[in-house]
Short mmCIF file of C-alpha atoms in Angstrom, two decimals:
data_model
loop_
_atom_site.label_atom_id
_atom_site.label_comp_id
_atom_site.label_asym_id
_atom_site.label_seq_id
_atom_site.Cartn_x
_atom_site.Cartn_y
_atom_site.Cartn_z
CA MET A 1 -64.03 251.73 56.97
CA LYS A 2 -66.81 249.14 56.98
CA GLU A 3 -67.99 247.66 53.72
CA LYS A 4 -71.63 248.39 52.89
CA GLU A 5 -74.27 246.45 51.04
CA TYR A 6 -76.82 248.24 48.83
CA GLU A 7 -80.20 247.27 47.46
CA CYS A 8 -82.40 249.27 45.08
CA VAL A 9 -86.18 248.80 45.27
CA GLU A 10 -88.80 250.09 42.83
CA VAL A 11 -92.18 250.93 44.35
CA LYS A 12 -95.08 251.54 41.95
CA GLN A 13 -97.63 253.04 44.38
CA HIS A 14 -96.93 256.11 46.55
CA LYS A 15 -98.98 254.57 49.38
CA ASP A 16 -96.49 251.66 49.55
CA VAL A 17 -93.35 253.79 50.01
CA GLY A 18 -93.72 254.10 53.80
CA LYS A 19 -94.56 250.42 54.20
CA THR A 20 -91.50 249.43 52.17
CA ILE A 21 -89.18 251.67 54.19
CA ALA A 22 -90.55 250.31 57.49
CA GLU A 23 -90.12 246.71 56.34
CA TYR A 24 -86.51 247.26 55.28
CA GLN A 25 -85.69 249.10 58.53
CA LYS A 26 -86.98 246.10 60.51
CA ASN A 27 -84.39 244.03 58.67
CA GLY A 28 -81.46 246.34 59.47
CA TRP A 29 -81.45 248.47 56.31
CA HIS A 30 -81.29 252.29 56.23
CA LEU A 31 -82.72 254.48 53.48
CA HIS A 32 -79.78 256.00 51.59
CA THR A 33 -81.56 257.86 48.77
CA TYR A 34 -85.05 258.28 47.37
CA GLN A 35 -85.98 259.26 43.82
CA ALA A 36 -89.34 259.60 42.08
CA ALA A 37 -89.79 259.66 38.31
CA GLY A 38 -93.00 259.85 36.33
CA LEU A 39 -94.77 260.31 33.06
CA SER A 40 -97.87 262.33 32.38
CA GLY A 41 -99.87 263.67 29.48
CA GLY A 42 -101.16 262.19 26.28
CA PRO A 43 -103.56 259.25 26.21
CA ILE A 44 -101.57 257.48 28.94
CA ARG A 45 -102.66 258.09 32.51
CA SER A 46 -100.07 259.72 34.80
CA PHE A 47 -97.87 257.45 36.86
CA VAL A 48 -94.90 257.82 39.18
CA ASN A 49 -92.35 255.17 40.08
CA HIS A 50 -90.46 255.51 43.35
CA TYR A 51 -86.90 254.23 43.66
CA LEU A 52 -85.47 253.57 47.11
CA LEU A 53 -81.79 252.80 47.66
CA PHE A 54 -81.12 251.08 50.97
CA GLU A 55 -77.78 250.40 52.65
CA LYS A 56 -76.52 248.35 55.56
CA ASP A 57 -73.17 247.30 56.97
CA LYS A 58 -71.94 243.89 55.89
#
């Protein structure tokens, strides 16, 4: 079995998720998992962070 390399990237803006994936794919990475987590309510404005885990063969 081939050894894999992983890199986790945090993306703050939803509009940048696709751009980030495309850039990593150009460099030989594949999207392994995607997770979004956010906070809303109260005096703080809603926000969502996007976490992308990429993998590629070493």
